């Protein structure tokens, strides 16, 4: 009983910054912005002055995010970005992202290493390339069902980030912008490439394999312009983890 009374009487607002940092860093950006960071003035202060908490901003899984207006979510992302103080390394978001938000991130995040955009119809080549061409340390890029990104956006990204980019996941839908797959060949340091639903052709895929000698994993699914023959298999023979479309 005595221990319970002591716990009840404890003033959690007096926790030191290092203790709060250990707690907050396990929660994630959304939970801090909408929960823990609002508990009291001292916790809000900690959330604002600890940039390490904001190195990773992931806004895809939280149920509370699904209920928010896109403008609110963009505003939340900007708050997280501002608190990162230029140290943002990972940005992963679903649906609500706009070109304007990507422009905002690109102008303030020189340390960005990983970008993931899922089902973001308001993102176009302009915002996408504004971000990627200002991310000189980019290593990981995931682009899933972003229907207005394509064409020369891949080449622009490869030219800007080809020396650092190690992983690319590109999943396209029927109504997504087409073309530009050959631009992937500019990403010469790729180790891991996944293409789903791309309109890449057999010759373009062969050119990508030739241009990316460090590929260790290649997965090509539902890419109906790729015809797998002996020549393509021979070209891909050195890739350790290989998935190609079924022979047509």
PDB file of C-alpha atoms in Angstrom:
ATOM      1  CA  UNK A   1       0.000   0.000   0.000  1.00  0.00           C
ATOM      2  CA  UNK A   2       2.829   2.374   0.867  1.00  0.00           C
ATOM      3  CA  UNK A   3       4.456   1.778  -2.532  1.00  0.00           C
ATOM      4  CA  UNK A   4       1.160   2.462  -4.276  1.00  0.00           C
ATOM      5  CA  UNK A   5       0.747   5.754  -2.409  1.00  0.00           C
ATOM      6  CA  UNK A   6       4.304   6.774  -3.348  1.00  0.00           C
ATOM      7  CA  UNK A   7       3.636   6.017  -7.018  1.00  0.00           C
ATOM      8  CA  UNK A   8       0.382   7.963  -6.951  1.00  0.00           C
ATOM      9  CA  UNK A   9       2.124  10.929  -5.365  1.00  0.00           C
ATOM     10  CA  UNK A  10       5.013  10.962  -7.850  1.00  0.00           C
ATOM     11  CA  UNK A  11       5.165  14.062 -10.040  1.00  0.00           C
ATOM     12  CA  UNK A  12       5.746  12.702 -13.544  1.00  0.00           C
ATOM     13  CA  UNK A  13       6.242  16.225 -14.877  1.00  0.00           C
ATOM     14  CA  UNK A  14       9.619  16.298 -13.120  1.00  0.00           C
ATOM     15  CA  UNK A  15      11.139  13.440 -15.104  1.00  0.00           C
ATOM     16  CA  UNK A  16      14.579  14.437 -16.454  1.00  0.00           C
ATOM     17  CA  UNK A  17      15.077  14.995 -20.172  1.00  0.00           C
ATOM     18  CA  UNK A  18      17.076  11.801 -20.693  1.00  0.00           C
ATOM     19  CA  UNK A  19      14.269   9.718 -19.170  1.00  0.00           C
ATOM     20  CA  UNK A  20      11.634  11.464 -21.274  1.00  0.00           C
ATOM     21  CA  UNK A  21      13.755  10.979 -24.362  1.00  0.00           C
ATOM     22  CA  UNK A  22      13.899   7.223 -23.716  1.00  0.00           C
ATOM     23  CA  UNK A  23      10.113   7.128 -23.395  1.00  0.00           C
ATOM     24  CA  UNK A  24       9.278   9.370 -26.331  1.00  0.00           C
ATOM     25  CA  UNK A  25      11.634   7.733 -28.794  1.00  0.00           C
ATOM     26  CA  UNK A  26       9.671   4.479 -28.444  1.00  0.00           C
ATOM     27  CA  UNK A  27       6.378   6.180 -29.241  1.00  0.00           C
ATOM     28  CA  UNK A  28       6.924   7.805 -32.613  1.00  0.00           C
ATOM     29  CA  UNK A  29       6.050  11.195 -34.057  1.00  0.00           C
ATOM     30  CA  UNK A  30       2.260  10.865 -34.160  1.00  0.00           C
ATOM     31  CA  UNK A  31       1.965   9.624 -30.585  1.00  0.00           C
ATOM     32  CA  UNK A  32       4.147  12.467 -29.329  1.00  0.00           C
ATOM     33  CA  UNK A  33       2.317  15.145 -31.302  1.00  0.00           C
ATOM     34  CA  UNK A  34      -1.141  13.970 -30.311  1.00  0.00           C
ATOM     35  CA  UNK A  35      -0.559  12.365 -26.928  1.00  0.00           C
ATOM     36  CA  UNK A  36       2.553  12.235 -24.785  1.00  0.00           C
ATOM     37  CA  UNK A  37       3.816  15.649 -25.836  1.00  0.00           C
ATOM     38  CA  UNK A  38       0.621  17.253 -24.546  1.00  0.00           C
ATOM     39  CA  UNK A  39       0.573  15.727 -21.055  1.00  0.00           C
ATOM     40  CA  UNK A  40       2.066  18.771 -19.335  1.00  0.00           C
ATOM     41  CA  UNK A  41       4.259  21.799 -19.979  1.00  0.00           C
ATOM     42  CA  UNK A  42       7.508  20.004 -19.146  1.00  0.00           C
ATOM     43  CA  UNK A  43       6.711  17.111 -21.497  1.00  0.00           C
ATOM     44  CA  UNK A  44       5.766  19.547 -24.260  1.00  0.00           C
ATOM     45  CA  UNK A  45       9.049  21.370 -23.706  1.00  0.00           C
ATOM     46  CA  UNK A  46      10.957  18.090 -23.949  1.00  0.00           C
ATOM     47  CA  UNK A  47       9.180  17.205 -27.193  1.00  0.00           C
ATOM     48  CA  UNK A  48      10.255  20.530 -28.662  1.00  0.00           C
ATOM     49  CA  UNK A  49      13.909  20.587 -27.600  1.00  0.00           C
ATOM     50  CA  UNK A  50      14.965  16.984 -28.318  1.00  0.00           C
ATOM     51  CA  UNK A  51      15.626  16.780 -32.084  1.00  0.00           C
ATOM     52  CA  UNK A  52      16.636  13.109 -31.819  1.00  0.00           C
ATOM     53  CA  UNK A  53      12.948  12.278 -31.361  1.00  0.00           C
ATOM     54  CA  UNK A  54      12.177  13.526 -34.839  1.00  0.00           C
ATOM     55  CA  UNK A  55      14.824  11.774 -36.909  1.00  0.00           C
ATOM     56  CA  UNK A  56      12.150   9.324 -38.037  1.00  0.00           C
ATOM     57  CA  UNK A  57       8.658  10.527 -38.975  1.00  0.00           C
ATOM     58  CA  UNK A  58       6.322   7.656 -39.861  1.00  0.00           C
ATOM     59  CA  UNK A  59       2.682   8.450 -40.564  1.00  0.00           C
ATOM     60  CA  UNK A  60       1.105   5.342 -42.056  1.00  0.00           C
ATOM     61  CA  UNK A  61      -0.144   2.972 -39.363  1.00  0.00           C
ATOM     62  CA  UNK A  62      -1.857   5.074 -36.733  1.00  0.00           C
ATOM     63  CA  UNK A  63      -5.650   4.815 -36.592  1.00  0.00           C
ATOM     64  CA  UNK A  64      -5.829   8.397 -35.398  1.00  0.00           C
ATOM     65  CA  UNK A  65      -4.126   9.550 -38.602  1.00  0.00           C
ATOM     66  CA  UNK A  66      -6.836   8.003 -40.766  1.00  0.00           C
ATOM     67  CA  UNK A  67      -9.452  10.243 -39.158  1.00  0.00           C
ATOM     68  CA  UNK A  68      -7.620  13.514 -39.748  1.00  0.00           C
ATOM     69  CA  UNK A  69      -8.033  15.951 -42.618  1.00  0.00           C
ATOM     70  CA  UNK A  70      -5.123  16.043 -45.070  1.00  0.00           C
ATOM     71  CA  UNK A  71      -4.314  19.648 -44.199  1.00  0.00           C
ATOM     72  CA  UNK A  72      -4.072  18.711 -40.512  1.00  0.00           C
ATOM     73  CA  UNK A  73      -1.746  15.814 -41.284  1.00  0.00           C
ATOM     74  CA  UNK A  74       0.475  18.021 -43.440  1.00  0.00           C
ATOM     75  CA  UNK A  75       0.625  20.559 -40.615  1.00  0.00           C
ATOM     76  CA  UNK A  76       1.589  17.805 -38.155  1.00  0.00           C
ATOM     77  CA  UNK A  77       4.333  16.608 -40.485  1.00  0.00           C
ATOM     78  CA  UNK A  78       5.704  20.148 -40.728  1.00  0.00           C
ATOM     79  CA  UNK A  79       5.787  20.481 -36.936  1.00  0.00           C
ATOM     80  CA  UNK A  80       7.723  17.220 -36.693  1.00  0.00           C
ATOM     81  CA  UNK A  81      10.082  18.392 -39.420  1.00  0.00           C
ATOM     82  CA  UNK A  82      10.715  21.735 -37.722  1.00  0.00           C
ATOM     83  CA  UNK A  83      11.473  19.992 -34.444  1.00  0.00           C
ATOM     84  CA  UNK A  84      13.986  17.717 -36.177  1.00  0.00           C
ATOM     85  CA  UNK A  85      16.205  20.771 -36.688  1.00  0.00           C
ATOM     86  CA  UNK A  86      17.552  19.452 -39.986  1.00  0.00           C
ATOM     87  CA  UNK A  87      18.220  15.955 -38.615  1.00  0.00           C
ATOM     88  CA  UNK A  88      15.300  14.113 -40.257  1.00  0.00           C
ATOM     89  CA  UNK A  89      16.551  10.809 -41.665  1.00  0.00           C
ATOM     90  CA  UNK A  90      13.383   8.792 -42.363  1.00  0.00           C
ATOM     91  CA  UNK A  91      10.068  10.016 -43.782  1.00  0.00           C
ATOM     92  CA  UNK A  92       7.302   7.509 -44.489  1.00  0.00           C
ATOM     93  CA  UNK A  93       3.725   8.595 -45.124  1.00  0.00           C
ATOM     94  CA  UNK A  94       0.513   7.420 -46.725  1.00  0.00           C
ATOM     95  CA  UNK A  95      -2.152   9.222 -48.770  1.00  0.00           C
ATOM     96  CA  UNK A  96      -2.078  12.776 -47.409  1.00  0.00           C
ATOM     97  CA  UNK A  97       1.276  13.957 -48.795  1.00  0.00           C
ATOM     98  CA  UNK A  98       1.319  16.846 -51.288  1.00  0.00           C
ATOM     99  CA  UNK A  99       3.924  18.507 -53.486  1.00  0.00           C
ATOM    100  CA  UNK A 100       3.925  21.474 -51.127  1.00  0.00           C
ATOM    101  CA  UNK A 101       4.843  19.236 -48.186  1.00  0.00           C
ATOM    102  CA  UNK A 102       7.635  17.545 -50.147  1.00  0.00           C
ATOM    103  CA  UNK A 103       8.979  20.966 -51.125  1.00  0.00           C
ATOM    104  CA  UNK A 104       8.948  21.913 -47.444  1.00  0.00           C
ATOM    105  CA  UNK A 105      10.816  18.749 -46.472  1.00  0.00           C
ATOM    106  CA  UNK A 106      13.313  19.048 -49.308  1.00  0.00           C
ATOM    107  CA  UNK A 107      14.291  22.566 -48.287  1.00  0.00           C
ATOM    108  CA  UNK A 108      14.916  21.579 -44.654  1.00  0.00           C
ATOM    109  CA  UNK A 109      16.190  17.986 -44.529  1.00  0.00           C
ATOM    110  CA  UNK A 110      19.737  17.597 -45.855  1.00  0.00           C
ATOM    111  CA  UNK A 111      20.245  14.423 -43.781  1.00  0.00           C
ATOM    112  CA  UNK A 112      17.327  12.451 -45.245  1.00  0.00           C
ATOM    113  CA  UNK A 113      18.263   8.831 -45.989  1.00  0.00           C
ATOM    114  CA  UNK A 114      14.935   7.053 -46.442  1.00  0.00           C
ATOM    115  CA  UNK A 115      11.744   8.155 -48.213  1.00  0.00           C
ATOM    116  CA  UNK A 116       8.539   6.137 -48.454  1.00  0.00           C
ATOM    117  CA  UNK A 117       5.384   7.409 -50.169  1.00  0.00           C
ATOM    118  CA  UNK A 118       2.304   5.194 -50.330  1.00  0.00           C
ATOM    119  CA  UNK A 119      -0.844   5.989 -52.320  1.00  0.00           C
ATOM    120  CA  UNK A 120      -0.200   9.725 -52.551  1.00  0.00           C
ATOM    121  CA  UNK A 121      -2.226  11.003 -55.545  1.00  0.00           C
ATOM    122  CA  UNK A 122      -1.394  14.643 -54.820  1.00  0.00           C
ATOM    123  CA  UNK A 123       2.326  14.076 -55.325  1.00  0.00           C
ATOM    124  CA  UNK A 124       3.612  14.855 -58.826  1.00  0.00           C
ATOM    125  CA  UNK A 125       7.024  14.779 -60.458  1.00  0.00           C
ATOM    126  CA  UNK A 126       7.597  18.358 -59.331  1.00  0.00           C
ATOM    127  CA  UNK A 127       7.344  17.706 -55.609  1.00  0.00           C
ATOM    128  CA  UNK A 128       8.938  14.281 -55.798  1.00  0.00           C
ATOM    129  CA  UNK A 129      12.046  15.433 -57.651  1.00  0.00           C
ATOM    130  CA  UNK A 130      12.287  18.596 -55.555  1.00  0.00           C
ATOM    131  CA  UNK A 131      12.707  16.317 -52.554  1.00  0.00           C
ATOM    132  CA  UNK A 132      14.927  13.608 -54.034  1.00  0.00           C
ATOM    133  CA  UNK A 133      17.297  16.005 -55.789  1.00  0.00           C
ATOM    134  CA  UNK A 134      17.846  17.758 -52.456  1.00  0.00           C
ATOM    135  CA  UNK A 135      18.578  14.532 -50.586  1.00  0.00           C
ATOM    136  CA  UNK A 136      22.265  13.829 -51.284  1.00  0.00           C
ATOM    137  CA  UNK A 137      22.412  11.073 -48.642  1.00  0.00           C
ATOM    138  CA  UNK A 138      19.337   9.160 -49.853  1.00  0.00           C
ATOM    139  CA  UNK A 139      19.783   5.385 -49.564  1.00  0.00           C
ATOM    140  CA  UNK A 140      16.271   3.946 -49.527  1.00  0.00           C
ATOM    141  CA  UNK A 141      13.306   4.919 -51.719  1.00  0.00           C
ATOM    142  CA  UNK A 142       9.851   3.331 -51.694  1.00  0.00           C
ATOM    143  CA  UNK A 143       7.181   4.580 -54.088  1.00  0.00           C
ATOM    144  CA  UNK A 144       3.874   2.701 -54.015  1.00  0.00           C
ATOM    145  CA  UNK A 145       0.829   3.630 -56.112  1.00  0.00           C
ATOM    146  CA  UNK A 146       1.784   7.279 -56.507  1.00  0.00           C
ATOM    147  CA  UNK A 147       0.029   7.615 -59.830  1.00  0.00           C
ATOM    148  CA  UNK A 148       1.332  11.044 -60.818  1.00  0.00           C
ATOM    149  CA  UNK A 149       5.020  10.227 -60.433  1.00  0.00           C
ATOM    150  CA  UNK A 150       6.895   8.709 -63.353  1.00  0.00           C
ATOM    151  CA  UNK A 151       8.568   9.629 -66.610  1.00  0.00           C
ATOM    152  CA  UNK A 152      11.812  11.537 -66.128  1.00  0.00           C
ATOM    153  CA  UNK A 153      11.436  11.640 -62.323  1.00  0.00           C
ATOM    154  CA  UNK A 154      13.454   8.428 -61.980  1.00  0.00           C
ATOM    155  CA  UNK A 155      16.358   9.714 -64.048  1.00  0.00           C
ATOM    156  CA  UNK A 156      16.417  13.014 -62.152  1.00  0.00           C
ATOM    157  CA  UNK A 157      16.514  11.083 -58.885  1.00  0.00           C
ATOM    158  CA  UNK A 158      19.236   8.768 -60.143  1.00  0.00           C
ATOM    159  CA  UNK A 159      21.406  11.642 -61.337  1.00  0.00           C
ATOM    160  CA  UNK A 160      21.093  13.340 -57.943  1.00  0.00           C
ATOM    161  CA  UNK A 161      21.282  10.280 -55.670  1.00  0.00           C
ATOM    162  CA  UNK A 162      22.848   7.567 -57.804  1.00  0.00           C
ATOM    163  CA  UNK A 163      26.012   7.465 -55.712  1.00  0.00           C
ATOM    164  CA  UNK A 164      24.137   6.730 -52.472  1.00  0.00           C
ATOM    165  CA  UNK A 165      20.820   5.064 -53.356  1.00  0.00           C
ATOM    166  CA  UNK A 166      20.933   1.384 -52.391  1.00  0.00           C
ATOM    167  CA  UNK A 167      17.286   0.279 -52.463  1.00  0.00           C
ATOM    168  CA  UNK A 168      14.372   1.132 -54.734  1.00  0.00           C
ATOM    169  CA  UNK A 169      10.850  -0.262 -54.435  1.00  0.00           C
ATOM    170  CA  UNK A 170       8.537   0.836 -57.231  1.00  0.00           C
ATOM    171  CA  UNK A 171       4.967  -0.450 -57.289  1.00  0.00           C
ATOM    172  CA  UNK A 172       2.686   0.883 -60.009  1.00  0.00           C
ATOM    173  CA  UNK A 173      -1.058   0.601 -60.598  1.00  0.00           C
ATOM    174  CA  UNK A 174      -3.085   0.515 -63.801  1.00  0.00           C
ATOM    175  CA  UNK A 175      -3.768   4.254 -63.738  1.00  0.00           C
ATOM    176  CA  UNK A 176      -0.300   5.368 -62.663  1.00  0.00           C
ATOM    177  CA  UNK A 177       1.911   7.526 -64.862  1.00  0.00           C
ATOM    178  CA  UNK A 178       4.005   5.395 -67.177  1.00  0.00           C
ATOM    179  CA  UNK A 179       7.384   5.639 -68.830  1.00  0.00           C
ATOM    180  CA  UNK A 180      10.827   6.530 -67.594  1.00  0.00           C
ATOM    181  CA  UNK A 181      11.816   3.081 -66.330  1.00  0.00           C
ATOM    182  CA  UNK A 182      15.152   3.340 -68.120  1.00  0.00           C
ATOM    183  CA  UNK A 183      15.968   6.189 -65.748  1.00  0.00           C
ATOM    184  CA  UNK A 184      16.551   3.552 -63.064  1.00  0.00           C
ATOM    185  CA  UNK A 185      19.781   2.754 -64.890  1.00  0.00           C
ATOM    186  CA  UNK A 186      21.219   5.995 -63.488  1.00  0.00           C
ATOM    187  CA  UNK A 187      20.998   4.508 -59.963  1.00  0.00           C
ATOM    188  CA  UNK A 188      24.285   2.674 -60.325  1.00  0.00           C
ATOM    189  CA  UNK A 189      24.834   1.767 -56.668  1.00  0.00           C
ATOM    190  CA  UNK A 190      21.551  -0.121 -56.233  1.00  0.00           C
ATOM    191  CA  UNK A 191      21.746  -3.347 -54.231  1.00  0.00           C
ATOM    192  CA  UNK A 192      18.022  -4.046 -54.008  1.00  0.00           C
ATOM    193  CA  UNK A 193      15.460  -3.333 -56.744  1.00  0.00           C
ATOM    194  CA  UNK A 194      11.791  -4.295 -56.666  1.00  0.00           C
ATOM    195  CA  UNK A 195       9.492  -3.526 -59.597  1.00  0.00           C
ATOM    196  CA  UNK A 196       5.789  -4.366 -59.493  1.00  0.00           C
ATOM    197  CA  UNK A 197       3.398  -3.356 -62.257  1.00  0.00           C
ATOM    198  CA  UNK A 198       6.039  -1.367 -64.106  1.00  0.00           C
ATOM    199  CA  UNK A 199       5.888  -0.929 -67.874  1.00  0.00           C
ATOM    200  CA  UNK A 200       9.620  -1.605 -68.111  1.00  0.00           C
ATOM    201  CA  UNK A 201      10.566  -3.618 -71.198  1.00  0.00           C
ATOM    202  CA  UNK A 202      12.961  -6.528 -71.564  1.00  0.00           C
ATOM    203  CA  UNK A 203      15.621  -4.315 -73.143  1.00  0.00           C
ATOM    204  CA  UNK A 204      15.200  -1.651 -70.455  1.00  0.00           C
ATOM    205  CA  UNK A 205      15.516  -4.226 -67.677  1.00  0.00           C
ATOM    206  CA  UNK A 206      18.652  -5.604 -69.298  1.00  0.00           C
ATOM    207  CA  UNK A 207      20.074  -2.079 -69.463  1.00  0.00           C
ATOM    208  CA  UNK A 208      19.310  -1.547 -65.763  1.00  0.00           C
ATOM    209  CA  UNK A 209      21.062  -4.791 -64.825  1.00  0.00           C
ATOM    210  CA  UNK A 210      24.096  -3.790 -66.899  1.00  0.00           C
ATOM    211  CA  UNK A 211      24.201  -0.334 -65.312  1.00  0.00           C
ATOM    212  CA  UNK A 212      23.806  -1.581 -61.716  1.00  0.00           C
ATOM    213  CA  UNK A 213      26.619  -4.102 -61.193  1.00  0.00           C
ATOM    214  CA  UNK A 214      26.126  -4.274 -57.411  1.00  0.00           C
ATOM    215  CA  UNK A 215      22.575  -5.641 -57.528  1.00  0.00           C
ATOM    216  CA  UNK A 216      22.129  -8.436 -54.999  1.00  0.00           C
ATOM    217  CA  UNK A 217      18.352  -8.639 -55.079  1.00  0.00           C
ATOM    218  CA  UNK A 218      16.044  -8.121 -58.054  1.00  0.00           C
ATOM    219  CA  UNK A 219      12.317  -8.749 -57.939  1.00  0.00           C
ATOM    220  CA  UNK A 220      10.198  -8.146 -61.027  1.00  0.00           C
ATOM    221  CA  UNK A 221       6.498  -8.966 -60.780  1.00  0.00           C
ATOM    222  CA  UNK A 222       3.485  -8.154 -62.960  1.00  0.00           C
ATOM    223  CA  UNK A 223       5.691  -6.380 -65.489  1.00  0.00           C
ATOM    224  CA  UNK A 224       4.035  -7.582 -68.664  1.00  0.00           C
ATOM    225  CA  UNK A 225       6.458  -5.983 -71.113  1.00  0.00           C
ATOM    226  CA  UNK A 226       9.281  -8.164 -69.813  1.00  0.00           C
ATOM    227  CA  UNK A 227       9.807 -11.396 -71.732  1.00  0.00           C
ATOM    228  CA  UNK A 228      12.066 -13.764 -69.833  1.00  0.00           C
ATOM    229  CA  UNK A 229      14.387 -15.634 -72.166  1.00  0.00           C
ATOM    230  CA  UNK A 230      17.773 -17.305 -71.875  1.00  0.00           C
ATOM    231  CA  UNK A 231      19.583 -14.051 -72.633  1.00  0.00           C
ATOM    232  CA  UNK A 232      17.873 -12.201 -69.789  1.00  0.00           C
ATOM    233  CA  UNK A 233      18.421 -15.060 -67.361  1.00  0.00           C
ATOM    234  CA  UNK A 234      22.098 -15.175 -68.283  1.00  0.00           C
ATOM    235  CA  UNK A 235      22.420 -11.435 -67.733  1.00  0.00           C
ATOM    236  CA  UNK A 236      20.853 -11.793 -64.272  1.00  0.00           C
ATOM    237  CA  UNK A 237      22.833 -14.894 -63.333  1.00  0.00           C
ATOM    238  CA  UNK A 238      25.070 -13.058 -60.877  1.00  0.00           C
ATOM    239  CA  UNK A 239      22.175 -11.692 -58.801  1.00  0.00           C
ATOM    240  CA  UNK A 240      21.817 -13.692 -55.575  1.00  0.00           C
ATOM    241  CA  UNK A 241      18.101 -13.155 -54.938  1.00  0.00           C
ATOM    242  CA  UNK A 242      16.260 -13.111 -58.254  1.00  0.00           C
ATOM    243  CA  UNK A 243      12.552 -13.124 -59.082  1.00  0.00           C
ATOM    244  CA  UNK A 244      11.496 -12.683 -62.697  1.00  0.00           C
ATOM    245  CA  UNK A 245       8.037 -12.941 -64.280  1.00  0.00           C
ATOM    246  CA  UNK A 246       6.880 -16.368 -65.358  1.00  0.00           C
ATOM    247  CA  UNK A 247       8.060 -17.317 -68.824  1.00  0.00           C
ATOM    248  CA  UNK A 248       5.517 -16.034 -71.345  1.00  0.00           C
TER     249      UNK A 248
END
